[in-house]
Coordinates of C-alpha atoms in Angstrom, one line a residue:
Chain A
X1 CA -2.9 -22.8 -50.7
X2 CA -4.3 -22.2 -47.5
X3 CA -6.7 -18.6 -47.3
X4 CA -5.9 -17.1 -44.2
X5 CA -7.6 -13.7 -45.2
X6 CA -10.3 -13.4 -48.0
X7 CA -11.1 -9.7 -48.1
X8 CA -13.7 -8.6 -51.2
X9 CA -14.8 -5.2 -51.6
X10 CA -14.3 -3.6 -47.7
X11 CA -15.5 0.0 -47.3
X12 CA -15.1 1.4 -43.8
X13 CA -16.2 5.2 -43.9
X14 CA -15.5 7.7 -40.7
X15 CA -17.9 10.2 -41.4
X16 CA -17.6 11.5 -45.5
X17 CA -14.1 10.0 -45.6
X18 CA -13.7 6.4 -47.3
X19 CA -10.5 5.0 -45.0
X20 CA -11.2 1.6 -46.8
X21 CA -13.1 2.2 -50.3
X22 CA -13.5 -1.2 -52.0
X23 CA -10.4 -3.1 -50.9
X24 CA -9.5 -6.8 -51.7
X25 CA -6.9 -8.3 -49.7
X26 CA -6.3 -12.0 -49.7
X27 CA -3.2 -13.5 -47.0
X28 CA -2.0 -16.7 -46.7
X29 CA 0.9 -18.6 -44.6
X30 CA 3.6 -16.2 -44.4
X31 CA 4.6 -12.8 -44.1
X32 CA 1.9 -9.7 -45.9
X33 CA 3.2 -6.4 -46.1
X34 CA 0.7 -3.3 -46.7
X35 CA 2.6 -0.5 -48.2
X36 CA 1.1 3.2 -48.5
X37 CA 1.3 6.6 -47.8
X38 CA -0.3 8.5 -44.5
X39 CA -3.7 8.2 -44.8
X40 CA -3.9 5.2 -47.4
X41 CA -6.1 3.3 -45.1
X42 CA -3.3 0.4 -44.1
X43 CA -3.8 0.9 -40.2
X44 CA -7.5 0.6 -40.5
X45 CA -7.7 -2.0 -42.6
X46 CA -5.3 -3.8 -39.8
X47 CA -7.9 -2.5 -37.4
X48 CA -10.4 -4.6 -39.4
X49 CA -8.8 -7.5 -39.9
X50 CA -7.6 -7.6 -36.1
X51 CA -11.4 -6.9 -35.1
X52 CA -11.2 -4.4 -33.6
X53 CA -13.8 -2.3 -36.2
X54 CA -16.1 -3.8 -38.1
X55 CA -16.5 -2.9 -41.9
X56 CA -19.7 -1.2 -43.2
X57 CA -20.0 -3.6 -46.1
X58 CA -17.8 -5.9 -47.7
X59 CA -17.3 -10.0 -47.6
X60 CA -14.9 -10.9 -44.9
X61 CA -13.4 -14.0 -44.1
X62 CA -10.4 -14.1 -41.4
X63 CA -9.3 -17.8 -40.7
X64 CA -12.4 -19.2 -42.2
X65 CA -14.5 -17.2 -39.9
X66 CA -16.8 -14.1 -40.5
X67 CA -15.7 -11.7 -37.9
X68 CA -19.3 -9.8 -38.2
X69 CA -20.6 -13.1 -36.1
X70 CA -19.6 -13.1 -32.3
X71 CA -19.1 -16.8 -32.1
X72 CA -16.4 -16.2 -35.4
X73 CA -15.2 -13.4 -34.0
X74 CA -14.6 -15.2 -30.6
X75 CA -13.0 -18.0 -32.7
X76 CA -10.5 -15.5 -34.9
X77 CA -9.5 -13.7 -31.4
X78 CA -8.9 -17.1 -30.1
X79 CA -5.9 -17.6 -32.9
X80 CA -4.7 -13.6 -33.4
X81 CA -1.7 -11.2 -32.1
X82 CA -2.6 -7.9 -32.5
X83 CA 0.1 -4.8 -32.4
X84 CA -1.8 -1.9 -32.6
X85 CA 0.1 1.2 -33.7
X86 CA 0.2 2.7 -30.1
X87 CA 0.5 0.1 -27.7
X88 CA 0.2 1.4 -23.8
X89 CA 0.4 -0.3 -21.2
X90 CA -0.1 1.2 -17.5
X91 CA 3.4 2.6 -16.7
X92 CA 3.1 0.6 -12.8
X93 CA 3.6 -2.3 -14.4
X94 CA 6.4 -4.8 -14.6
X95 CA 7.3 -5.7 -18.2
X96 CA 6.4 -9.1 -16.8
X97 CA 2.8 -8.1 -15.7
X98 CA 2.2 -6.0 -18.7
X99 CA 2.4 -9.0 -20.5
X100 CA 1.1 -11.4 -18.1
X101 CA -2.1 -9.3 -18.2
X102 CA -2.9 -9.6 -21.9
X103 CA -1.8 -13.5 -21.4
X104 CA -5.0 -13.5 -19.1
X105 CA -7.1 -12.0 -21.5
X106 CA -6.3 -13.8 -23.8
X107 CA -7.7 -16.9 -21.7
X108 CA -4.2 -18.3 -20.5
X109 CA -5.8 -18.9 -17.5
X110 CA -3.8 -21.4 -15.4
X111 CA -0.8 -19.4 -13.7
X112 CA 2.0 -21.6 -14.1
X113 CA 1.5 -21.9 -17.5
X114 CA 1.1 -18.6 -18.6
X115 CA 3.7 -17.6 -16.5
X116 CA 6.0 -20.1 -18.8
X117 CA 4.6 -18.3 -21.4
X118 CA 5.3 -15.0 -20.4
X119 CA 8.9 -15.6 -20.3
X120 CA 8.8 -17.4 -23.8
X121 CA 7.7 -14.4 -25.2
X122 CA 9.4 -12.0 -23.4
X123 CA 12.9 -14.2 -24.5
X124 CA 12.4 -14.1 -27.7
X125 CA 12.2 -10.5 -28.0
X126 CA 15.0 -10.2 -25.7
X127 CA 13.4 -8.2 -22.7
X128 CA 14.2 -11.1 -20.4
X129 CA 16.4 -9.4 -18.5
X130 CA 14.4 -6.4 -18.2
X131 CA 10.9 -8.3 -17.0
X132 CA 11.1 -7.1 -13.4
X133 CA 11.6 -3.0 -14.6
X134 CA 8.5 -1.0 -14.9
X135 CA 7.5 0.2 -18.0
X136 CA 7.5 3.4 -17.3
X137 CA 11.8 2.6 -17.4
X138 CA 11.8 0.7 -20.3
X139 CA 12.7 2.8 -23.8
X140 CA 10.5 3.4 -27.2
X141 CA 12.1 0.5 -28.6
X142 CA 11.7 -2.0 -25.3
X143 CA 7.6 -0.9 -25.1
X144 CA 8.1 -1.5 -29.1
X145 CA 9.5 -5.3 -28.1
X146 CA 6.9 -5.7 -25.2
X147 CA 3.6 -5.2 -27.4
X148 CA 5.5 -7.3 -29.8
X149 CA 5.8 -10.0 -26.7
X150 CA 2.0 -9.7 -25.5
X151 CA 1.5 -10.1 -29.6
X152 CA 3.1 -13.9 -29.9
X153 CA 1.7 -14.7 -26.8
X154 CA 0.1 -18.5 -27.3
X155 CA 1.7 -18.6 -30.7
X156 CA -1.0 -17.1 -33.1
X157 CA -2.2 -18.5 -36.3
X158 CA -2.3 -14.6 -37.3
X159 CA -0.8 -11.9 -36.3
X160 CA -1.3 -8.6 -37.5
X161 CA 1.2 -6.0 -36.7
X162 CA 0.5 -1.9 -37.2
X163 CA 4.2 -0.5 -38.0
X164 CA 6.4 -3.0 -35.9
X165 CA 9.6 -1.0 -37.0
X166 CA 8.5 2.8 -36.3
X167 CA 11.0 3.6 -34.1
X168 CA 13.3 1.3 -33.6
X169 CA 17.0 1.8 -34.1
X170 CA 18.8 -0.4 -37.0
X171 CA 19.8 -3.5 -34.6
X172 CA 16.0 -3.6 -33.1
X173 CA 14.7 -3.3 -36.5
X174 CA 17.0 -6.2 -37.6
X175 CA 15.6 -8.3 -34.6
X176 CA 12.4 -7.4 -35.0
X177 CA 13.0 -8.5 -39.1
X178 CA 14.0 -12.0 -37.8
X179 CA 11.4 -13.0 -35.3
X180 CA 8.8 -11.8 -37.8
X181 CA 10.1 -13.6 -40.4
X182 CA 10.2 -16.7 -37.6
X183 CA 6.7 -15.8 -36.9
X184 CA 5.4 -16.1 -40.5
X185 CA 7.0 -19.8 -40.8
X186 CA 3.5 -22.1 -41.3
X187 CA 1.7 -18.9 -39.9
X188 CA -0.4 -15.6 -41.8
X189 CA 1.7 -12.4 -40.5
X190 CA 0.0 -9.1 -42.0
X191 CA 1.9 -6.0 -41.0
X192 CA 1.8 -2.3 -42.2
X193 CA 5.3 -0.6 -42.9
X194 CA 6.5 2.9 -44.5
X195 CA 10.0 0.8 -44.8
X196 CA 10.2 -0.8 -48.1
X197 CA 13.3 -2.4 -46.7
X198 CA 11.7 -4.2 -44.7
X199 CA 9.4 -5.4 -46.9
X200 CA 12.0 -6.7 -48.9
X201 CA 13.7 -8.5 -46.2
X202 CA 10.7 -10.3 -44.8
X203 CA 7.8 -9.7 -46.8
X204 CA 6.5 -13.0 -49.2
X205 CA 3.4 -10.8 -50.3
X206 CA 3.1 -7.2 -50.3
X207 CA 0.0 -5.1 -50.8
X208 CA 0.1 -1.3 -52.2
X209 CA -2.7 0.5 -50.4
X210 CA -3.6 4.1 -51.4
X211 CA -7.0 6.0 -51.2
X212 CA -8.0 2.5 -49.7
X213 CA -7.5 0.6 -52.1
X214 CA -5.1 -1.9 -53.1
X215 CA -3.0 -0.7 -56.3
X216 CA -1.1 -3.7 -56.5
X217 CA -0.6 -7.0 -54.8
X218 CA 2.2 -9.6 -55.6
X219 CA 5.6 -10.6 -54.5
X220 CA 8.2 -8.5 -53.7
X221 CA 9.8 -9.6 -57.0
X222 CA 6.7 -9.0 -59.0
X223 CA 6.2 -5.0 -56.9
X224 CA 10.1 -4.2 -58.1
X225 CA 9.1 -5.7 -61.6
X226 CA 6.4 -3.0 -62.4
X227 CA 9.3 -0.2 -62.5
X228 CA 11.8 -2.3 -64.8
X229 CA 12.8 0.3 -67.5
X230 CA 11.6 2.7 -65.7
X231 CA 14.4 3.6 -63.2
X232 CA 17.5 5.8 -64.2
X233 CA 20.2 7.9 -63.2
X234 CA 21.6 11.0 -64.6
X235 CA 24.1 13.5 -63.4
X236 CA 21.6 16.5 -63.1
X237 CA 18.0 16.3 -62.7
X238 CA 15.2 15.9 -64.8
X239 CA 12.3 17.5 -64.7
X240 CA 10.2 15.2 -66.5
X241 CA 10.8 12.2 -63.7
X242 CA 7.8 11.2 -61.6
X243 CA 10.0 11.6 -58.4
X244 CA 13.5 12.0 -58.2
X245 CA 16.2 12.6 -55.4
X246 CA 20.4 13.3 -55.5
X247 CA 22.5 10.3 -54.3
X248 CA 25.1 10.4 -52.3
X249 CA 28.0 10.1 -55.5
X250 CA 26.3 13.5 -56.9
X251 CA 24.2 11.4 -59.2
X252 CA 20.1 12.1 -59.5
X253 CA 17.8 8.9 -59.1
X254 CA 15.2 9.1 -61.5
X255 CA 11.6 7.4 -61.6
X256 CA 9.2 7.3 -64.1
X257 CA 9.4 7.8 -68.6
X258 CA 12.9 7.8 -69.1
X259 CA 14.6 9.5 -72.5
X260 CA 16.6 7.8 -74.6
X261 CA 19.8 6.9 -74.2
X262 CA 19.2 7.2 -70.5
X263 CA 21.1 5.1 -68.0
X264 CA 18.6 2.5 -66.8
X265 CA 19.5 1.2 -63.5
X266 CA 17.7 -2.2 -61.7
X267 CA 14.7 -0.8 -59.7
X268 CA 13.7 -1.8 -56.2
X269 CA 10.6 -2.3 -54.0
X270 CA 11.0 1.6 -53.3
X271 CA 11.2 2.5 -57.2
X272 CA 8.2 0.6 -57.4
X273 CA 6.3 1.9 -54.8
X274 CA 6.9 5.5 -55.6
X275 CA 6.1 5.0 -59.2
X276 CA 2.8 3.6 -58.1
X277 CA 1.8 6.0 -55.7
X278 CA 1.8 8.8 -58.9
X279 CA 4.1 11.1 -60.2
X280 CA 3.3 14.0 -57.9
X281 CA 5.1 13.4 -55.0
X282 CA 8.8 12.4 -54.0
X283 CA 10.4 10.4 -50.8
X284 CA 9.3 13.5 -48.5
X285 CA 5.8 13.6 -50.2
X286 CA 6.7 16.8 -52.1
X287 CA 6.0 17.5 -55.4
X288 CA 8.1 17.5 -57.7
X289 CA 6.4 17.7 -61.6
Chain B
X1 CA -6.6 -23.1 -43.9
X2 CA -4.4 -22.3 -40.7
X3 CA -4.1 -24.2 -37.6
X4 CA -7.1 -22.7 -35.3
X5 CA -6.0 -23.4 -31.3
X6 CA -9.0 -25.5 -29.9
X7 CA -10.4 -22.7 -27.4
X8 CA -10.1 -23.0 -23.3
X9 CA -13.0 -23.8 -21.3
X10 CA -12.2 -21.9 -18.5
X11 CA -14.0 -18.6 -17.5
X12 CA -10.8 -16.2 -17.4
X13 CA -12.7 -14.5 -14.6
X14 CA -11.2 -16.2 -11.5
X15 CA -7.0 -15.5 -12.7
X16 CA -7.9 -11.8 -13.7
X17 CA -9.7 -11.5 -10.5
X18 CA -6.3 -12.9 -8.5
X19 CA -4.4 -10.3 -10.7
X20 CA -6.5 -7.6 -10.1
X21 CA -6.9 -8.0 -6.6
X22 CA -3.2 -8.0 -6.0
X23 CA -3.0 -4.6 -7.6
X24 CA -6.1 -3.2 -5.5
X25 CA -4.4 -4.9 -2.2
X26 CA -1.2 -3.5 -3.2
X27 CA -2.3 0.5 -4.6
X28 CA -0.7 3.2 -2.5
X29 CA -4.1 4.5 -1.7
X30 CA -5.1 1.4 -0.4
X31 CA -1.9 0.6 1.8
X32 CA -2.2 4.2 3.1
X33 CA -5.8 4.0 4.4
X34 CA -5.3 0.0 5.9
X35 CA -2.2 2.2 7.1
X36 CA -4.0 4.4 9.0
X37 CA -7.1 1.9 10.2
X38 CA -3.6 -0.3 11.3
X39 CA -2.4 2.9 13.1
X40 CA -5.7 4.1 14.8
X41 CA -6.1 0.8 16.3
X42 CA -2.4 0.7 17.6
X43 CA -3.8 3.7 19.3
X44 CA -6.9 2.2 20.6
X45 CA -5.1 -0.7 21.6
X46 CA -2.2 1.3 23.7
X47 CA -4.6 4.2 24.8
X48 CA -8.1 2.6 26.6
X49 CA -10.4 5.6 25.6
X50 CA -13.5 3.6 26.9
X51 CA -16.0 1.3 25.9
X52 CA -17.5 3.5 23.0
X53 CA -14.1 4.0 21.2
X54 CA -13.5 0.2 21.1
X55 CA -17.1 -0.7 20.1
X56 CA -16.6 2.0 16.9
X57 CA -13.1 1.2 16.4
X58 CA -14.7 -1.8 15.1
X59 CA -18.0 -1.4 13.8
X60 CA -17.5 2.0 11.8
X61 CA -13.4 2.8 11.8
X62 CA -12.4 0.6 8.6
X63 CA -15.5 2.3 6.4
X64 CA -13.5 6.0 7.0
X65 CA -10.0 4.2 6.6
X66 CA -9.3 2.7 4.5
X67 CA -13.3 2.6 2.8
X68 CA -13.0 6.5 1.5
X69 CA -9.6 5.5 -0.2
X70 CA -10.9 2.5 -2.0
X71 CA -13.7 4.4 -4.0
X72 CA -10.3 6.2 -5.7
X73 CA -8.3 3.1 -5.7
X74 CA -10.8 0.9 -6.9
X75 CA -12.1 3.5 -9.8
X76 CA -8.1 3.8 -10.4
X77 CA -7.3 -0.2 -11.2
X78 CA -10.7 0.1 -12.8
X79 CA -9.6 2.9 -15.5
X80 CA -6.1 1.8 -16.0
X81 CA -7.0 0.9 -19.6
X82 CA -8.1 3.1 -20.6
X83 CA -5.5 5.9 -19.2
X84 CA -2.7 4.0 -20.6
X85 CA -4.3 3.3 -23.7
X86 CA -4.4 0.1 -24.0
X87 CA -8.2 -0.2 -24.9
X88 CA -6.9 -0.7 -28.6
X89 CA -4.6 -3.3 -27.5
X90 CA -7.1 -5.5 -25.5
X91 CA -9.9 -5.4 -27.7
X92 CA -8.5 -8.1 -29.6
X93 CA -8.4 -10.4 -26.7
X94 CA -10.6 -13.0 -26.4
X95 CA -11.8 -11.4 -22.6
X96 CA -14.6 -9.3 -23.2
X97 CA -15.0 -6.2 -20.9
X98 CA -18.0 -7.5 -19.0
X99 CA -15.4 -10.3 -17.7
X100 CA -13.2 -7.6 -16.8
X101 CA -15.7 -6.1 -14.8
X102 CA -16.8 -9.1 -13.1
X103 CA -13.2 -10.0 -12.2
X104 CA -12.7 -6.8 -10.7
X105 CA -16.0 -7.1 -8.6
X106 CA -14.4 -10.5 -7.0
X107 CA -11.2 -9.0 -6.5
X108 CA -13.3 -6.3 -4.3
X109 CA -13.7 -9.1 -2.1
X110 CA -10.3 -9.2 -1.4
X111 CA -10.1 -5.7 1.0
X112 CA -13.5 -6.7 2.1
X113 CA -11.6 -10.2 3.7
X114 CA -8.7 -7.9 4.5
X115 CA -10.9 -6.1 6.8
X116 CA -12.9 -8.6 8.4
X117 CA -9.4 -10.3 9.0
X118 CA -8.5 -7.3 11.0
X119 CA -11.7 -6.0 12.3
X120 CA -12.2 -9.8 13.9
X121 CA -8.5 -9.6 15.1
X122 CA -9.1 -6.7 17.0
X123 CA -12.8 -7.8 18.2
X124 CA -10.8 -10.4 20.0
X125 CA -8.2 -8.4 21.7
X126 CA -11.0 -6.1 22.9
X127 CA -13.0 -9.5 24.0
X128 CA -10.4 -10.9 25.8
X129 CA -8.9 -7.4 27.4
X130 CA -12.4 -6.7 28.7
X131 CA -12.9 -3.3 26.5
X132 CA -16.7 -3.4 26.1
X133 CA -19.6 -2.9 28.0
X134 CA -21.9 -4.5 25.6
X135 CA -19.7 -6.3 23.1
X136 CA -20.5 -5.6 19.3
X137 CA -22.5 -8.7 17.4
X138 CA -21.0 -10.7 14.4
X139 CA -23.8 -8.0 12.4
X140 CA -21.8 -4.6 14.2
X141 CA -18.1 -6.5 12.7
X142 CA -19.7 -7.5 9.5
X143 CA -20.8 -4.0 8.1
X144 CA -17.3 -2.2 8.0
X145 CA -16.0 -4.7 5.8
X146 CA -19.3 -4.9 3.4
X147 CA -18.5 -0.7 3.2
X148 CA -15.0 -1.8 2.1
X149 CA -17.2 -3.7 -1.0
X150 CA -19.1 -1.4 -1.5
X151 CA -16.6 1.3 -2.2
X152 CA -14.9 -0.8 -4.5
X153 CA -17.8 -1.5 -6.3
X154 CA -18.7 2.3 -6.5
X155 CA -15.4 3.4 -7.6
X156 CA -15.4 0.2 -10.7
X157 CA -19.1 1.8 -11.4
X158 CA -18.3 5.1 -12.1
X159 CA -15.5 4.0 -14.0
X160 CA -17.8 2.4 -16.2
X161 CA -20.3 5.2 -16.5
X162 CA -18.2 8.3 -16.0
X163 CA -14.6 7.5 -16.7
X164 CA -13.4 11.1 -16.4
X165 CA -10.4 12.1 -13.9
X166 CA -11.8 13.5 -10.8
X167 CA -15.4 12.0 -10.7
X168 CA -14.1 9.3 -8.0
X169 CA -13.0 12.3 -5.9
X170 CA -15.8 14.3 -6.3
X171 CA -17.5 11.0 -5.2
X172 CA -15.1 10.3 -2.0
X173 CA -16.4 14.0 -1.4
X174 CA -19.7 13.6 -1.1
X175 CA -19.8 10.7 0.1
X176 CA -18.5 12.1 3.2
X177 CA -21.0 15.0 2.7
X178 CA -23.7 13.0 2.3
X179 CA -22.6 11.0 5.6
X180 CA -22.5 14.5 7.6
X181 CA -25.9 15.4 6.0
X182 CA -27.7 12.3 7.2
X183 CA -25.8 12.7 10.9
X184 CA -28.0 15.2 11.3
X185 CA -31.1 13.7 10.5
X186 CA -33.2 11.5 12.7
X187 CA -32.5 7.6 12.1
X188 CA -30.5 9.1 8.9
X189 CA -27.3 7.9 10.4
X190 CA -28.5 4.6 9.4
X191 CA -29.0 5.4 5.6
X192 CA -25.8 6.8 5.9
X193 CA -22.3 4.7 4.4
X194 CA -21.1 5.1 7.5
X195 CA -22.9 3.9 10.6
X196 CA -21.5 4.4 14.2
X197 CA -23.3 2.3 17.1
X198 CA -22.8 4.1 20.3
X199 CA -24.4 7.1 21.2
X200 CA -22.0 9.9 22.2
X201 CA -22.1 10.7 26.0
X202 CA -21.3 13.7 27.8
X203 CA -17.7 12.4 28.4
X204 CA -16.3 11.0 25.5
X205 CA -15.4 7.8 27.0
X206 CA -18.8 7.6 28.3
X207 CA -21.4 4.5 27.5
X208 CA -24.6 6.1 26.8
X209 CA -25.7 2.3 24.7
X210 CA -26.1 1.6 21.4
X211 CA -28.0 3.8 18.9
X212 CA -31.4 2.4 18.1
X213 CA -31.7 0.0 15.0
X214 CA -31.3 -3.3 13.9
X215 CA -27.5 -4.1 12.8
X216 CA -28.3 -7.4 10.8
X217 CA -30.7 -5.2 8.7
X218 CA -28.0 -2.3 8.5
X219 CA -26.0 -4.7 7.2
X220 CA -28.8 -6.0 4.4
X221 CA -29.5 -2.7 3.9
X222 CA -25.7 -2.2 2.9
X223 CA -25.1 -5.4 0.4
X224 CA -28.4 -4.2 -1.2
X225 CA -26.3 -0.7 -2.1
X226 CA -23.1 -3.2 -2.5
X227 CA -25.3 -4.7 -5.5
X228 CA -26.8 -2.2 -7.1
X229 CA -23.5 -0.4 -7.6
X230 CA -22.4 -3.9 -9.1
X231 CA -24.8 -4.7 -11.5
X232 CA -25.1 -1.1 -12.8
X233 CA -20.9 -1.2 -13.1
X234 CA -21.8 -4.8 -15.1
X235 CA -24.3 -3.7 -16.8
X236 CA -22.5 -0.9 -18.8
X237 CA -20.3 -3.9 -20.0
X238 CA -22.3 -6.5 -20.3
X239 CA -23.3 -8.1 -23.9
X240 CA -26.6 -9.1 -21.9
X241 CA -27.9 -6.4 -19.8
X242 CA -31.7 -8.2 -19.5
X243 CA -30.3 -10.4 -16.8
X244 CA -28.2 -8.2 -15.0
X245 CA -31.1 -5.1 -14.7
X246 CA -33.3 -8.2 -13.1
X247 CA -30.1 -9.0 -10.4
X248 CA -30.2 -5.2 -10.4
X249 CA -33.9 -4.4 -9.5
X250 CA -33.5 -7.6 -6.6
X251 CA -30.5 -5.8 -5.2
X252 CA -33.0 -2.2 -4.9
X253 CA -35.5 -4.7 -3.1
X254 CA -32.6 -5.9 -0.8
X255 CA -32.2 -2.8 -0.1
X256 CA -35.0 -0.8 0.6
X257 CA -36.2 -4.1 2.8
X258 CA -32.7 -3.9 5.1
X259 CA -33.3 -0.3 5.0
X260 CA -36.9 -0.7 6.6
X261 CA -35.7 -3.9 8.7
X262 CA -32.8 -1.7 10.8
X263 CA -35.0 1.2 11.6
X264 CA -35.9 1.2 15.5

């Protein structure tokens, strides 16, 4: 299997804080998806992988390449999309130019053909119609699609995308589901999400990331596996659940040791999570034992 | 191992360059002070206020408008970035900042030909209308349009080295000040960003001649300050300042020796 991202032991610090204390991570063809809580250390980790920090220690190896080297890095920028988690762009600018400015950055340098390009992007995330409005008209969701556009621009080997979804209403998020799934076909795609369902719809891999550092790492299948038996529901809540939380048919969702005799119901990706982040804390990051 | 695209051989530099000097060309700022140069010449054109008012229309008029302008305009295209935040967004790309900086240098060049376009344009109509009593050399055209550089090149320069809102204003400011300040001084005019050929007479469409100086080493004196403020906006960005603090110290030698050359 092809290693698009071999990651051993990566500590980034800011100051006293370890963002990134000891984390493996290892991608290949497809879709990745980092789960974790607020501060977990998923964005910069994506800022490392996307070179735009450098890790204080660690063995990196992105595409084959050390990114610590400025020809490697030159070569893994060469082959990389990059959505950052707040993507400007100058508000003069045309959707068109936004875009058409990155495509020259990114060495598309001959105009017809990066114009070509543009549009191919801006197509497939549906903002053709809107690539002669300025930015500044555009809504969270289009700017959402437009540093999603600049991102697939000369079809990257990786792309690595900071919260594609925050933001976006169900039918975006839908969209955006299907040309990242698209984008992952024969391609690394590593992207950061607090929406388990998304990682269920698109994600081959996933990666728990908390205190950075991976908890777990597997398939979807495998993530949802860790909290088999472990799931029930009960009509009033129990106090001894790691997290629970009142459905809508009056019923109480229930993670964590179950009693006997309780009503065991199949867990998912979210079950899963939850149970892994710790017993403390519920969907709203409230305790709740 | 994924597919790794085989990487380009072309310097990015020229296409960004096009790109950005587009936006310059086309930045309110700018098209308000060409504006204004476009409308002071209508004047000078429909009103004959004497030989003196043609010969500066030409030699000086394009470093007030639209030169003052361009510092902000130029500084403006040249912190876009980083106002928008997009820094974290481009960092990625392949194109390092010190190309960025070098395209927006050679998109200066596009208000400098915009100038000499007109400034030439106007030098004819003045030719052929019979306007001057001592008609201005290629030297007297050339230095309005190497101001027009220059500006640009001190507005991308303090974007690199002080990208805080205002400093570009504060710098239109003084330039001006400093302009006034060497007026006053005996062969400062010529030190100055601004240099105005004729002598004033008592009548202000009076030829008293041309102030004393050399306007070829005016204009040396003037690409020498052109490249300084270049190389120390590239070498803020650069990966390999050695090289460009060498082009740097030449430029201080360029011009300290047009600065000598044009004094009387």
């Amino acid at each position: 299997m092809n290693t698009t991202i071999d990651a051993r032991g990566l500590v980034k610090a800011y100051g006293r804080h370890r963002a990134l204390d000891g984390l493996d991570l290892t991608s290949t063809t497809g879709v990745t998806g980092l789960l974790g809580p607020n501060g977990a250390g998923k964005t910069t980790l994506l800022r490392v992988l996307a070179t735009v920090l450098a890790a204080d220690s660690g063995d990196l190896r992105i595409l084959g390449k050390d990114p610590h080297d400025p020809e490697g890095r030159l070569h893994i920028r060469r082959s990389l999309g990059y959505l950052p988690q707040d993507a400007g762009f100058h508000r003069g600018f045309t959707a068109f130019e936004a875009v058409d400015y990155v495509a020259v950055l990114k060495e598309h340098t001959g105009a017809r053909a990066r114009h070509d390009e543009v549009r191919r992007v801006l197509d497939r995330v549906g903002l053709s119609d809107v690539a002669n409005k300025k930015v500044r008209a555009l809504s969270g969701g289009m700017r959402r699609r437009l540093g999603l556009a600049q991102a697939l621009l000369g079809t990257p080997s990786l792309l690595v995308l900071d919260e594609p979804t925050a933001g976006l209403d169900p039918e975006q998020r839908m969209r955006f589901r299907d040309l990242v799934s698209e984008a992952g076909h024969g391609k690394t795609v590593v992207l950061s999400t607090h929406q388990t369902e998304d990682v269920a719809a698109v994600c081959s891999h996933v990666v728990v990331v908390k205190n950075g550092r991976a908890l777990f790492a597997g398939t979807p299948t495998e993530l949802a596996a860790v909290a088999t038996g472990r799931v029930w529901v009960d009509t009033d809540r129990d106090p001894r659940a790691y997290a629970g939380w009142r459905l809508g048919a009056g019923t109480y969702h229930h993670i964590g040791d179950p009693p006997a005799g309780a009503q065991l119901v199949d867990p998912t990706i979210e079950d899963a999570y939850l149970l892994l982040l710790g017993p403390q804390v519920d969907l709203e990051g409230r305790e709740v034992a | 191992m994924s597919v790794i695209t085989a990487p380009p051989v072309r310097s990015l530099v020229p296409a960004l360059a096009r790109q950005e000097a587009g936006r310059l060309l086309r930045h309110p700022l700018v098209l308000f002070g060409f504006g204004l140069w476009v409308w002071n010449a209508g004047l000078a054109i429909v009103d004959d206020g004497g030989p003196r008012e043609a010969f500066q229309t030409v030699d000086s008029m394009l470093s007030f408008f639209p030169g003052i302008f361009l510092i902000l305009a130029a500084n403006l295209v040249a912190t876009r970035d980083g106002r928008a935040g997009s820094r974290e967004l481009l960092t990625p790309a392949p194109g390092r900042l010190e190309e960025r900086v070098k395209a927006l240098l050679l998109a200066s060049l596009a208000p400098t030909l915009l100038g000499l376009v007109l400034v030439s344009v106007l030098h004819g109509y003045f030719l052929l209308d019979g306007r001057y009593e001592v008609a201005p050399t290629f030297w007297h055209l050339l230095q309005g349009p190497v101001t027009l550089f220059g500006a640009c090149a001190l507005g991308i320069m303090l974007a690199e080295w002080l990208p805080a809102r205002g400093t570009a204003v504060i710098a239109m400011v003084a330039m001006v000040l400093l302009n006034a300040w060497l007026g006053g001084l005996e062969d400062g005019m010529l030190f100055g960003p601004l240099m105005t050929w004729p002598i004033w007479g008592v009548l202000a469409d009076d030829w008293a001649g041309l102030f004393p100086g050399d306007a070829w080493g005016h204009v040396v004196y003037l690409v020498g300050l052109c490249g300084m403020a270049a190389t120390a906006a590239l070498v803020r960005a650069s990966d390999r300042p050695r090289p460009v603090v060498v082009v740097g110290l030449l430029t201080v030698v360029v011009a300290v020796a047009g600065g000598l050359a044009q004094l009387p």
